Amino acid sequence: MNATLKDARILIVDDQESNISVLENLLLIKGYTNVKFTTDPREVEGLVETFKPEILLLDLMMPHLSGFDVMELLKSKGKLNGFMPILVLTADATVETKQKALKDGAADFLTKPFDLTEVDLRIRNLLQTVYLLSRLRDQNNILEEKVNERTKALVEINSTITTQNETLRDIAWTQSHVVRAPLARMLGIISLLEAEIYSEELSKEQMLKLIVDSANELDHIIRDISTKAHASKIFENVN
Amino acid sequence: MKFKVLIIDDDEIILVLHKVRVRKLGLDEDPACLVNGIEALEYIKKHDDPTMHFLLLLDINMPKMNGWELLQAINQFPHQSKISVALVTSSVDKHDKELAQAEKLVFGFFEKPLEVNILEDMMNLLNSKEK
């Protein structure tokens, strides 16, 4: 975690080069490796775009654009939608200034002249929050991906089960309406044979032939059912 | 009581089997064998007479005009003859039983094939309902 924190992209914006130099040296001493700076607040928007800082150290009193203007600009361009905390650097630590800065989107303050230990701790605290949030976001993405995969699998299972149910209904219908017909014929003929009731319409030979025909018909129907059952994977477990 | 028995079934082998049974039991020496509802309706219209008592052994699933459609057609035809209907199917499902409740002419459900004992039961049931 600490090693990752030290790689964080930090952007310093201050029109006073002496301030930048103090902060940059401090950060280098503390092991931060990815520090950029600018003395011109008009460059901030472009740097946010290209450098993608994870934390912004922002002076308030600057020519061309004040720190407030910069925050306003970033907000209006939607650059503060992700979590990029802004640490405001100010010599003017009045209550009004602090309140306005907080309202405009600042996360914390550093009062000039800088207390080096305080600077290090405040930056570290904010970066920790950034990393925790980013991990949370990663985990949410992983979870969402898992949910999507699972949903997809469930949809597939559901479709297989629907097909199986349709086949089962089909088989049940065939069972009661189609299978029973040749069987009823066979049973009727067999009972006539048992009672030795022969007639003009139905001789013994005809009866035997009809039994064979009906048996073949039944065999055909049952083979059809088996084929359907296999085709819709009825014998397979769905999970 | 003498009946004119109408065996109505699209399965010609069943027609012959039932004809033999009906004749053997002495219900009707020469029962009419009809392969669908249309033929049955024509037969009834042609032989309609106040002295007639038709006993229909009626299959449900048939092409052209099935058992239910025939019952509907008979109800719409102002017949003078007496008509009793036994539904004869290869399998009785619940839905068919429910439908039959609403049919005044139907007095019972019977499974194919109609054996002697089933036909005897049928006649006993019909006679008990006649009283």
mmCIF file of C-alpha atoms in Angstrom:
data_model
loop_
_atom_site.group_PDB
_atom_site.id
_atom_site.type_symbol
_atom_site.label_atom_id
_atom_site.label_comp_id
_atom_site.label_asym_id
_atom_site.label_seq_id
_atom_site.Cartn_x
_atom_site.Cartn_y
_atom_site.Cartn_z
ATOM 1 C CA MET A 1 0.000 0.000 0.000
ATOM 2 C CA ASN A 2 2.694 2.511 0.980
ATOM 3 C CA ALA A 3 4.793 1.660 -2.055
ATOM 4 C CA THR A 4 1.735 2.284 -4.222
ATOM 5 C CA LEU A 5 1.008 5.560 -2.436
ATOM 6 C CA LYS A 6 4.498 6.795 -3.187
ATOM 7 C CA ASP A 7 3.827 6.246 -6.916
ATOM 8 C CA ALA A 8 0.736 8.457 -6.797
ATOM 9 C CA ARG A 9 0.531 11.201 -9.408
ATOM 10 C CA ILE A 10 0.690 14.553 -7.622
ATOM 11 C CA LEU A 11 0.162 17.921 -9.353
ATOM 12 C CA ILE A 12 1.282 21.134 -7.644
ATOM 13 C CA VAL A 13 -0.148 24.449 -8.861
ATOM 14 C CA ASP A 14 1.372 27.624 -7.403
ATOM 15 C CA ASP A 15 2.560 30.810 -9.072
ATOM 16 C CA GLN A 16 5.422 31.102 -6.573
ATOM 17 C CA GLU A 17 8.313 28.919 -7.675
ATOM 18 C CA SER A 18 9.752 29.009 -4.139
ATOM 19 C CA ASN A 19 6.600 27.358 -2.790
ATOM 20 C CA ILE A 20 6.719 24.713 -5.492
ATOM 21 C CA SER A 21 10.358 24.030 -4.808
ATOM 22 C CA VAL A 22 9.728 23.562 -1.066
ATOM 23 C CA LEU A 23 6.828 21.176 -1.692
ATOM 24 C CA GLU A 24 8.574 19.246 -4.456
ATOM 25 C CA ASN A 25 11.673 18.700 -2.316
ATOM 26 C CA LEU A 26 9.610 17.625 0.621
ATOM 27 C CA LEU A 27 7.704 15.110 -1.504
ATOM 28 C CA LEU A 28 10.917 13.755 -3.004
ATOM 29 C CA ILE A 29 12.447 13.342 0.465
ATOM 30 C CA LYS A 30 9.321 11.497 1.575
ATOM 31 C CA GLY A 31 9.742 9.134 -1.367
ATOM 32 C CA TYR A 32 7.043 10.383 -3.764
ATOM 33 C CA THR A 33 8.212 9.662 -7.290
ATOM 34 C CA ASN A 34 5.530 11.059 -9.559
ATOM 35 C CA VAL A 35 5.306 14.809 -8.938
ATOM 36 C CA LYS A 36 4.507 17.436 -11.585
ATOM 37 C CA PHE A 37 4.032 21.166 -11.158
ATOM 38 C CA THR A 38 3.013 24.324 -12.943
ATOM 39 C CA THR A 39 3.176 27.982 -12.069
ATOM 40 C CA ASP A 40 0.454 28.830 -14.571
ATOM 41 C CA PRO A 41 -3.070 27.916 -13.396
ATOM 42 C CA ARG A 42 -4.290 28.071 -17.018
ATOM 43 C CA GLU A 43 -2.379 24.857 -17.674
ATOM 44 C CA VAL A 44 -4.227 22.912 -14.996
ATOM 45 C CA GLU A 45 -7.107 21.746 -17.170
ATOM 46 C CA GLY A 46 -4.755 20.309 -19.785
ATOM 47 C CA LEU A 47 -2.537 18.662 -17.159
ATOM 48 C CA VAL A 48 -5.531 17.076 -15.469
ATOM 49 C CA GLU A 49 -6.384 15.631 -18.856
ATOM 50 C CA THR A 50 -2.899 14.312 -19.727
ATOM 51 C CA PHE A 51 -1.191 13.635 -16.377
ATOM 52 C CA LYS A 52 -4.361 12.471 -14.583
ATOM 53 C CA PRO A 53 -3.227 13.529 -11.095
ATOM 54 C CA GLU A 54 -4.568 11.553 -8.177
ATOM 55 C CA ILE A 55 -4.231 14.571 -5.922
ATOM 56 C CA LEU A 56 -4.068 18.300 -6.685
ATOM 57 C CA LEU A 57 -2.163 20.770 -4.492
ATOM 58 C CA LEU A 58 -3.708 24.120 -5.419
ATOM 59 C CA ASP A 59 -2.737 27.650 -4.457
ATOM 60 C CA LEU A 60 -5.604 30.127 -4.086
ATOM 61 C CA MET A 61 -4.037 33.496 -4.871
ATOM 62 C CA MET A 62 -2.665 33.392 -8.421
ATOM 63 C CA PRO A 63 -2.736 35.704 -11.461
ATOM 64 C CA HIS A 64 -5.024 34.879 -14.449
ATOM 65 C CA LEU A 65 -7.000 32.245 -12.548
ATOM 66 C CA SER A 66 -7.432 32.003 -8.789
ATOM 67 C CA GLY A 67 -7.621 28.627 -7.070
ATOM 68 C CA PHE A 68 -11.380 29.170 -6.776
ATOM 69 C CA ASP A 69 -11.559 29.756 -10.545
ATOM 70 C CA VAL A 70 -9.588 26.577 -11.168
ATOM 71 C CA MET A 71 -11.940 24.524 -8.974
ATOM 72 C CA GLU A 72 -14.948 26.094 -10.679
ATOM 73 C CA LEU A 73 -13.491 25.343 -14.113
ATOM 74 C CA LEU A 74 -12.668 21.712 -13.255
ATOM 75 C CA LYS A 75 -16.106 21.226 -11.777
ATOM 76 C CA SER A 76 -17.855 22.724 -14.816
ATOM 77 C CA LYS A 77 -15.826 20.479 -17.142
ATOM 78 C CA GLY A 78 -16.792 17.430 -15.104
ATOM 79 C CA LYS A 79 -13.169 16.789 -14.108
ATOM 80 C CA LEU A 80 -14.060 16.299 -10.435
ATOM 81 C CA ASN A 81 -16.530 13.479 -11.036
ATOM 82 C CA GLY A 82 -13.993 10.804 -10.179
ATOM 83 C CA PHE A 83 -12.332 11.299 -6.821
ATOM 84 C CA MET A 84 -9.366 13.638 -7.233
ATOM 85 C CA PRO A 85 -9.002 15.421 -3.885
ATOM 86 C CA ILE A 86 -7.870 19.053 -3.919
ATOM 87 C CA LEU A 87 -5.551 20.205 -1.193
ATOM 88 C CA VAL A 88 -5.705 23.987 -1.028
ATOM 89 C CA LEU A 89 -2.484 25.881 -0.254
ATOM 90 C CA THR A 90 -3.176 29.216 1.390
ATOM 91 C CA ALA A 91 -1.547 31.913 3.461
ATOM 92 C CA ASP A 92 -4.934 33.469 4.040
ATOM 93 C CA ALA A 93 -6.405 31.103 6.597
ATOM 94 C CA THR A 94 -9.521 33.075 7.423
ATOM 95 C CA VAL A 95 -12.711 31.225 8.263
ATOM 96 C CA GLU A 96 -14.436 32.719 5.187
ATOM 97 C CA THR A 97 -11.698 31.552 2.838
ATOM 98 C CA LYS A 98 -11.753 28.053 4.304
ATOM 99 C CA GLN A 99 -15.543 27.828 4.068
ATOM 100 C CA LYS A 100 -15.599 29.073 0.470
ATOM 101 C CA ALA A 101 -12.848 26.652 -0.534
ATOM 102 C CA LEU A 102 -14.623 23.712 1.086
ATOM 103 C CA LYS A 103 -17.885 24.709 -0.594
ATOM 104 C CA ASP A 104 -16.141 24.911 -3.977
ATOM 105 C CA GLY A 105 -14.728 21.408 -3.710
ATOM 106 C CA ALA A 106 -11.528 21.494 -1.634
ATOM 107 C CA ALA A 107 -10.883 18.411 0.487
ATOM 108 C CA ASP A 108 -8.374 19.896 2.909
ATOM 109 C CA PHE A 109 -6.004 22.839 3.589
ATOM 110 C CA LEU A 110 -2.353 23.449 3.975
ATOM 111 C CA THR A 111 -1.480 26.789 5.538
ATOM 112 C CA LYS A 112 1.632 28.647 4.534
ATOM 113 C CA PRO A 113 4.314 28.592 5.768
ATOM 114 C CA PHE A 114 4.271 24.812 5.430
ATOM 115 C CA ASP A 115 4.838 22.477 8.328
ATOM 116 C CA LEU A 116 6.581 19.651 6.483
ATOM 117 C CA THR A 117 5.325 16.858 8.694
ATOM 118 C CA GLU A 118 1.765 18.143 8.377
ATOM 119 C CA VAL A 119 2.071 18.375 4.583
ATOM 120 C CA ASP A 120 3.251 14.755 4.403
ATOM 121 C CA LEU A 121 0.506 13.473 6.692
ATOM 122 C CA ARG A 122 -2.333 15.331 5.016
ATOM 123 C CA ILE A 123 -1.232 14.203 1.552
ATOM 124 C CA ARG A 124 -0.904 10.627 2.775
ATOM 125 C CA ASN A 125 -4.364 10.672 4.374
ATOM 126 C CA LEU A 126 -5.999 11.946 1.222
ATOM 127 C CA LEU A 127 -4.145 9.450 -0.967
ATOM 128 C CA GLN A 128 -5.210 6.628 1.310
ATOM 129 C CA THR A 129 -8.811 7.667 0.774
ATOM 130 C CA VAL A 130 -8.210 7.809 -2.983
ATOM 131 C CA TYR A 131 -6.759 4.295 -2.951
ATOM 132 C CA LEU A 132 -9.478 2.863 -0.774
ATOM 133 C CA LEU A 133 -12.093 4.349 -3.072
ATOM 134 C CA SER A 134 -10.339 3.055 -6.137
ATOM 135 C CA ARG A 135 -10.092 -0.425 -4.618
ATOM 136 C CA LEU A 136 -13.758 -0.261 -3.754
ATOM 137 C CA ARG A 137 -14.505 0.730 -7.327
ATOM 138 C CA ASP A 138 -12.394 -2.158 -8.653
ATOM 139 C CA GLN A 139 -14.161 -4.592 -6.365
ATOM 140 C CA ASN A 140 -17.524 -3.238 -7.435
ATOM 141 C CA ASN A 141 -16.525 -3.722 -11.052
ATOM 142 C CA ILE A 142 -15.425 -7.294 -10.352
ATOM 143 C CA LEU A 143 -18.678 -7.980 -8.519
ATOM 144 C CA GLU A 144 -20.706 -6.462 -11.313
ATOM 145 C CA GLU A 145 -18.840 -8.607 -13.827
ATOM 146 C CA LYS A 146 -19.520 -11.700 -11.730
ATOM 147 C CA VAL A 147 -23.184 -10.800 -11.439
ATOM 148 C CA ASN A 148 -23.336 -10.339 -15.218
ATOM 149 C CA GLU A 149 -21.681 -13.700 -15.827
ATOM 150 C CA ARG A 150 -23.973 -15.410 -13.366
ATOM 151 C CA THR A 151 -27.036 -13.748 -14.863
ATOM 152 C CA LYS A 152 -25.979 -14.871 -18.304
ATOM 153 C CA ALA A 153 -25.526 -18.436 -17.050
ATOM 154 C CA LEU A 154 -28.934 -18.341 -15.357
ATOM 155 C CA VAL A 155 -30.579 -17.088 -18.528
ATOM 156 C CA GLU A 156 -29.041 -20.012 -20.412
ATOM 157 C CA ILE A 157 -30.142 -22.507 -17.764
ATOM 158 C CA ASN A 158 -33.604 -21.010 -17.767
ATOM 159 C CA SER A 159 -33.863 -21.376 -21.508
ATOM 160 C CA THR A 160 -32.759 -25.027 -21.325
ATOM 161 C CA ILE A 161 -35.307 -25.711 -18.592
ATOM 162 C CA THR A 162 -38.035 -24.020 -20.629
ATOM 163 C CA THR A 163 -37.202 -26.238 -23.598
ATOM 164 C CA GLN A 164 -37.178 -29.310 -21.368
ATOM 165 C CA ASN A 165 -40.554 -28.373 -19.898
ATOM 166 C CA GLU A 166 -42.030 -27.901 -23.348
ATOM 167 C CA THR A 167 -40.737 -31.325 -24.353
ATOM 168 C CA LEU A 168 -42.102 -32.882 -21.177
ATOM 169 C CA ARG A 169 -45.526 -31.368 -21.835
ATOM 170 C CA ASP A 170 -45.301 -32.593 -25.407
ATOM 171 C CA ILE A 171 -44.361 -36.083 -24.221
ATOM 172 C CA ALA A 172 -47.137 -36.084 -21.622
ATOM 173 C CA TRP A 173 -49.653 -35.172 -24.309
ATOM 174 C CA THR A 174 -48.310 -37.837 -26.666
ATOM 175 C CA GLN A 175 -48.359 -40.302 -23.798
ATOM 176 C CA SER A 176 -52.023 -39.818 -23.041
ATOM 177 C CA HIS A 177 -53.376 -39.156 -26.535
ATOM 178 C CA VAL A 178 -51.154 -40.991 -28.992
ATOM 179 C CA VAL A 179 -49.549 -43.905 -27.143
ATOM 180 C CA ARG A 180 -52.848 -45.046 -25.697
ATOM 181 C CA ALA A 181 -54.556 -45.400 -29.114
ATOM 182 C CA PRO A 182 -52.690 -48.447 -30.547
ATOM 183 C CA LEU A 183 -52.584 -49.931 -27.062
ATOM 184 C CA ALA A 184 -56.370 -49.685 -26.751
ATOM 185 C CA ARG A 185 -56.695 -51.406 -30.122
ATOM 186 C CA MET A 186 -54.378 -54.223 -29.059
ATOM 187 C CA LEU A 187 -56.193 -54.722 -25.764
ATOM 188 C CA GLY A 188 -59.556 -54.817 -27.547
ATOM 189 C CA ILE A 189 -58.373 -57.349 -30.103
ATOM 190 C CA ILE A 190 -56.669 -59.530 -27.497
ATOM 191 C CA SER A 191 -59.846 -59.760 -25.448
ATOM 192 C CA LEU A 192 -61.798 -60.798 -28.545
ATOM 193 C CA LEU A 193 -59.175 -63.467 -29.261
ATOM 194 C CA GLU A 194 -59.385 -64.696 -25.667
ATOM 195 C CA ALA A 195 -63.146 -65.001 -25.934
ATOM 196 C CA GLU A 196 -62.722 -66.509 -29.410
ATOM 197 C CA ILE A 197 -65.154 -64.032 -30.884
ATOM 198 C CA TYR A 198 -64.526 -64.065 -34.606
ATOM 199 C CA SER A 199 -66.715 -62.418 -37.200
ATOM 200 C CA GLU A 200 -66.947 -61.487 -40.866
ATOM 201 C CA GLU A 201 -65.350 -58.135 -40.182
ATOM 202 C CA LEU A 202 -62.615 -59.551 -38.015
ATOM 203 C CA SER A 203 -61.137 -62.996 -38.615
ATOM 204 C CA LYS A 204 -58.500 -64.484 -36.342
ATOM 205 C CA GLU A 205 -55.793 -63.842 -38.960
ATOM 206 C CA GLN A 206 -56.857 -60.237 -39.339
ATOM 207 C CA MET A 207 -56.753 -59.796 -35.577
ATOM 208 C CA LEU A 208 -53.206 -61.135 -35.323
ATOM 209 C CA LYS A 209 -52.099 -58.871 -38.142
ATOM 210 C CA LEU A 210 -53.734 -55.854 -36.476
ATOM 211 C CA ILE A 211 -51.975 -56.624 -33.206
ATOM 212 C CA VAL A 212 -48.618 -56.696 -34.986
ATOM 213 C CA ASP A 213 -49.424 -53.447 -36.843
ATOM 214 C CA SER A 214 -50.482 -51.729 -33.639
ATOM 215 C CA ALA A 215 -47.385 -52.989 -31.818
ATOM 216 C CA ASN A 216 -45.207 -51.571 -34.598
ATOM 217 C CA GLU A 217 -47.071 -48.270 -34.448
ATOM 218 C CA LEU A 218 -46.516 -48.139 -30.703
ATOM 219 C CA ASP A 219 -42.834 -48.946 -31.130
ATOM 220 C CA HIS A 220 -42.524 -46.093 -33.625
ATOM 221 C CA ILE A 221 -44.227 -43.624 -31.264
ATOM 222 C CA ILE A 222 -41.982 -44.608 -28.361
ATOM 223 C CA ARG A 223 -38.849 -44.228 -30.481
ATOM 224 C CA ASP A 224 -40.073 -40.754 -31.483
ATOM 225 C CA ILE A 225 -40.489 -39.813 -27.833
ATOM 226 C CA SER A 226 -36.961 -40.998 -27.032
ATOM 227 C CA THR A 227 -35.530 -38.977 -29.905
ATOM 228 C CA LYS A 228 -37.352 -35.848 -28.725
ATOM 229 C CA ALA A 229 -36.218 -36.399 -25.144
ATOM 230 C CA HIS A 230 -32.589 -36.713 -26.205
ATOM 231 C CA ALA A 231 -32.809 -33.701 -28.512
ATOM 232 C CA SER A 232 -33.987 -31.430 -25.713
ATOM 233 C CA LYS A 233 -31.396 -32.823 -23.239
ATOM 234 C CA ILE A 234 -34.050 -34.070 -20.878
ATOM 235 C CA PHE A 235 -31.666 -36.684 -19.514
ATOM 236 C CA GLU A 236 -29.026 -34.092 -18.695
ATOM 237 C CA ASN A 237 -28.755 -32.215 -15.422
ATOM 238 C CA VAL A 238 -29.074 -28.471 -15.698
ATOM 239 C CA ASN A 239 -26.885 -26.537 -13.266
ATOM 240 C CA MET B 1 -85.288 -50.761 -24.105
ATOM 241 C CA LYS B 2 -83.902 -50.892 -27.642
ATOM 242 C CA PHE B 3 -81.278 -48.516 -28.830
ATOM 243 C CA LYS B 4 -79.858 -47.390 -32.067
ATOM 244 C CA VAL B 5 -76.170 -47.420 -31.268
ATOM 245 C CA LEU B 6 -73.901 -44.971 -33.087
ATOM 246 C CA ILE B 7 -70.188 -45.708 -32.800
ATOM 247 C CA ILE B 8 -68.333 -42.521 -33.678
ATOM 248 C CA ASP B 9 -64.551 -42.838 -33.915
ATOM 249 C CA ASP B 10 -61.904 -41.979 -36.495
ATOM 250 C CA ASP B 11 -59.996 -45.186 -35.673
ATOM 251 C CA GLU B 12 -61.508 -47.791 -38.011
ATOM 252 C CA ILE B 13 -60.152 -50.721 -36.045
ATOM 253 C CA ILE B 14 -61.797 -49.412 -32.880
ATOM 254 C CA LEU B 15 -65.027 -49.026 -34.879
ATOM 255 C CA VAL B 16 -64.950 -52.707 -35.807
ATOM 256 C CA LEU B 17 -63.977 -53.847 -32.295
ATOM 257 C CA HIS B 18 -66.756 -51.836 -30.687
ATOM 258 C CA LYS B 19 -69.241 -52.953 -33.316
ATOM 259 C CA VAL B 20 -68.466 -56.602 -32.540
ATOM 260 C CA ARG B 21 -68.864 -55.963 -28.801
ATOM 261 C CA VAL B 22 -72.117 -54.017 -29.151
ATOM 262 C CA ARG B 23 -73.602 -56.711 -31.359
ATOM 263 C CA LYS B 24 -72.372 -59.523 -29.117
ATOM 264 C CA LEU B 25 -73.945 -57.915 -26.063
ATOM 265 C CA GLY B 26 -77.242 -57.622 -27.929
ATOM 266 C CA LEU B 27 -77.447 -53.825 -27.688
ATOM 267 C CA ASP B 28 -77.881 -53.382 -31.416
ATOM 268 C CA GLU B 29 -77.623 -55.987 -34.172
ATOM 269 C CA ASP B 30 -76.345 -53.441 -36.682
ATOM 270 C CA PRO B 31 -74.790 -50.407 -34.997
ATOM 271 C CA ALA B 32 -73.894 -47.434 -37.222
ATOM 272 C CA CYS B 33 -70.168 -46.842 -37.561
ATOM 273 C CA LEU B 34 -69.255 -43.232 -38.293
ATOM 274 C CA VAL B 35 -65.784 -41.732 -38.583
ATOM 275 C CA ASN B 36 -66.454 -38.149 -37.546
ATOM 276 C CA GLY B 37 -69.025 -35.728 -36.125
ATOM 277 C CA ILE B 38 -70.335 -34.652 -39.510
ATOM 278 C CA GLU B 39 -71.300 -38.211 -40.480
ATOM 279 C CA ALA B 40 -72.911 -38.711 -37.074
ATOM 280 C CA LEU B 41 -74.934 -35.494 -37.320
ATOM 281 C CA GLU B 42 -76.171 -36.438 -40.789
ATOM 282 C CA TYR B 43 -77.168 -39.880 -39.534
ATOM 283 C CA ILE B 44 -79.166 -38.426 -36.630
ATOM 284 C CA LYS B 45 -80.908 -35.874 -38.828
ATOM 285 C CA LYS B 46 -81.834 -38.546 -41.354
ATOM 286 C CA HIS B 47 -83.242 -40.938 -38.737
ATOM 287 C CA ASP B 48 -84.718 -38.365 -36.356
ATOM 288 C CA ASP B 49 -87.987 -39.726 -34.953
ATOM 289 C CA PRO B 50 -89.811 -39.446 -31.559
ATOM 290 C CA THR B 51 -89.626 -43.243 -31.154
ATOM 291 C CA MET B 52 -85.855 -43.287 -31.601
ATOM 292 C CA HIS B 53 -83.362 -43.587 -28.742
ATOM 293 C CA PHE B 54 -79.843 -43.003 -29.998
ATOM 294 C CA LEU B 55 -76.960 -44.205 -27.882
ATOM 295 C CA LEU B 56 -73.797 -42.453 -29.032
ATOM 296 C CA LEU B 57 -70.426 -44.014 -28.217
ATOM 297 C CA LEU B 58 -68.542 -40.843 -28.974
ATOM 298 C CA ASP B 59 -64.813 -40.340 -29.338
ATOM 299 C CA ILE B 60 -63.561 -36.818 -28.554
ATOM 300 C CA ASN B 61 -60.534 -36.266 -30.780
ATOM 301 C CA MET B 62 -61.539 -36.639 -34.392
ATOM 302 C CA PRO B 63 -60.813 -34.716 -37.591
ATOM 303 C CA LYS B 64 -63.414 -32.527 -39.343
ATOM 304 C CA MET B 65 -65.861 -32.411 -36.428
ATOM 305 C CA ASN B 66 -64.728 -33.583 -33.008
ATOM 306 C CA GLY B 67 -66.891 -34.887 -30.161
ATOM 307 C CA TRP B 68 -67.444 -31.481 -28.546
ATOM 308 C CA GLU B 69 -68.416 -29.887 -31.843
ATOM 309 C CA LEU B 70 -70.856 -32.696 -32.538
ATOM 310 C CA LEU B 71 -72.504 -32.198 -29.127
ATOM 311 C CA GLN B 72 -72.855 -28.500 -29.878
ATOM 312 C CA ALA B 73 -74.382 -29.244 -33.291
ATOM 313 C CA ILE B 74 -76.873 -31.727 -31.792
ATOM 314 C CA ASN B 75 -77.918 -29.150 -29.185
ATOM 315 C CA GLN B 76 -78.665 -26.664 -31.939
ATOM 316 C CA PHE B 77 -80.671 -29.176 -33.948
ATOM 317 C CA PRO B 78 -84.301 -29.392 -32.657
ATOM 318 C CA HIS B 79 -84.313 -33.193 -32.561
ATOM 319 C CA GLN B 80 -87.332 -35.277 -31.640
ATOM 320 C CA SER B 81 -85.398 -38.429 -30.880
ATOM 321 C CA LYS B 82 -83.935 -39.240 -27.506
ATOM 322 C CA ILE B 83 -80.166 -38.960 -27.428
ATOM 323 C CA SER B 84 -77.774 -40.353 -24.782
ATOM 324 C CA VAL B 85 -74.048 -39.878 -25.131
ATOM 325 C CA ALA B 86 -71.218 -41.952 -23.663
ATOM 326 C CA LEU B 87 -67.847 -40.298 -24.230
ATOM 327 C CA VAL B 88 -65.352 -42.964 -25.200
ATOM 328 C CA THR B 89 -61.704 -41.937 -25.310
ATOM 329 C CA SER B 90 -58.325 -43.588 -25.155
ATOM 330 C CA SER B 91 -57.430 -41.356 -22.236
ATOM 331 C CA VAL B 92 -59.586 -39.187 -20.057
ATOM 332 C CA ASP B 93 -57.988 -35.959 -19.000
ATOM 333 C CA LYS B 94 -59.319 -33.650 -16.289
ATOM 334 C CA HIS B 95 -60.112 -30.883 -18.722
ATOM 335 C CA ASP B 96 -62.379 -33.193 -20.755
ATOM 336 C CA LYS B 97 -64.216 -34.241 -17.585
ATOM 337 C CA GLU B 98 -64.850 -30.619 -16.678
ATOM 338 C CA LEU B 99 -66.163 -29.844 -20.159
ATOM 339 C CA ALA B 100 -68.463 -32.867 -20.016
ATOM 340 C CA GLN B 101 -70.152 -31.621 -16.829
ATOM 341 C CA ALA B 102 -71.828 -28.907 -18.886
ATOM 342 C CA GLU B 103 -73.147 -31.366 -21.471
ATOM 343 C CA LYS B 104 -76.695 -32.496 -20.633
ATOM 344 C CA LEU B 105 -76.633 -35.352 -23.152
ATOM 345 C CA VAL B 106 -73.458 -36.920 -21.728
ATOM 346 C CA PHE B 107 -74.088 -39.511 -19.028
ATOM 347 C CA GLY B 108 -70.586 -40.925 -18.595
ATOM 348 C CA PHE B 109 -66.958 -41.313 -19.554
ATOM 349 C CA PHE B 110 -65.483 -44.615 -20.687
ATOM 350 C CA GLU B 111 -62.031 -45.745 -21.697
ATOM 351 C CA LYS B 112 -61.177 -47.574 -24.881
ATOM 352 C CA PRO B 113 -61.375 -50.432 -25.587
ATOM 353 C CA LEU B 114 -64.994 -51.078 -24.612
ATOM 354 C CA GLU B 115 -64.908 -54.546 -23.105
ATOM 355 C CA VAL B 116 -67.971 -56.522 -22.059
ATOM 356 C CA ASN B 117 -67.797 -55.396 -18.452
ATOM 357 C CA ILE B 118 -67.380 -51.732 -19.420
ATOM 358 C CA LEU B 119 -70.376 -51.903 -21.746
ATOM 359 C CA GLU B 120 -72.421 -53.549 -18.994
ATOM 360 C CA ASP B 121 -71.406 -50.820 -16.564
ATOM 361 C CA MET B 122 -72.356 -48.264 -19.198
ATOM 362 C CA MET B 123 -75.833 -49.732 -19.630
ATOM 363 C CA ASN B 124 -76.373 -49.969 -15.887
ATOM 364 C CA LEU B 125 -75.375 -46.338 -15.482
ATOM 365 C CA LEU B 126 -77.653 -45.273 -18.329
ATOM 366 C CA ASN B 127 -80.608 -47.253 -16.945
ATOM 367 C CA SER B 128 -80.095 -45.844 -13.453
ATOM 368 C CA LYS B 129 -80.082 -42.312 -14.868
ATOM 369 C CA GLU B 130 -83.199 -42.991 -16.918
ATOM 370 C CA LYS B 131 -85.208 -43.850 -13.820
#
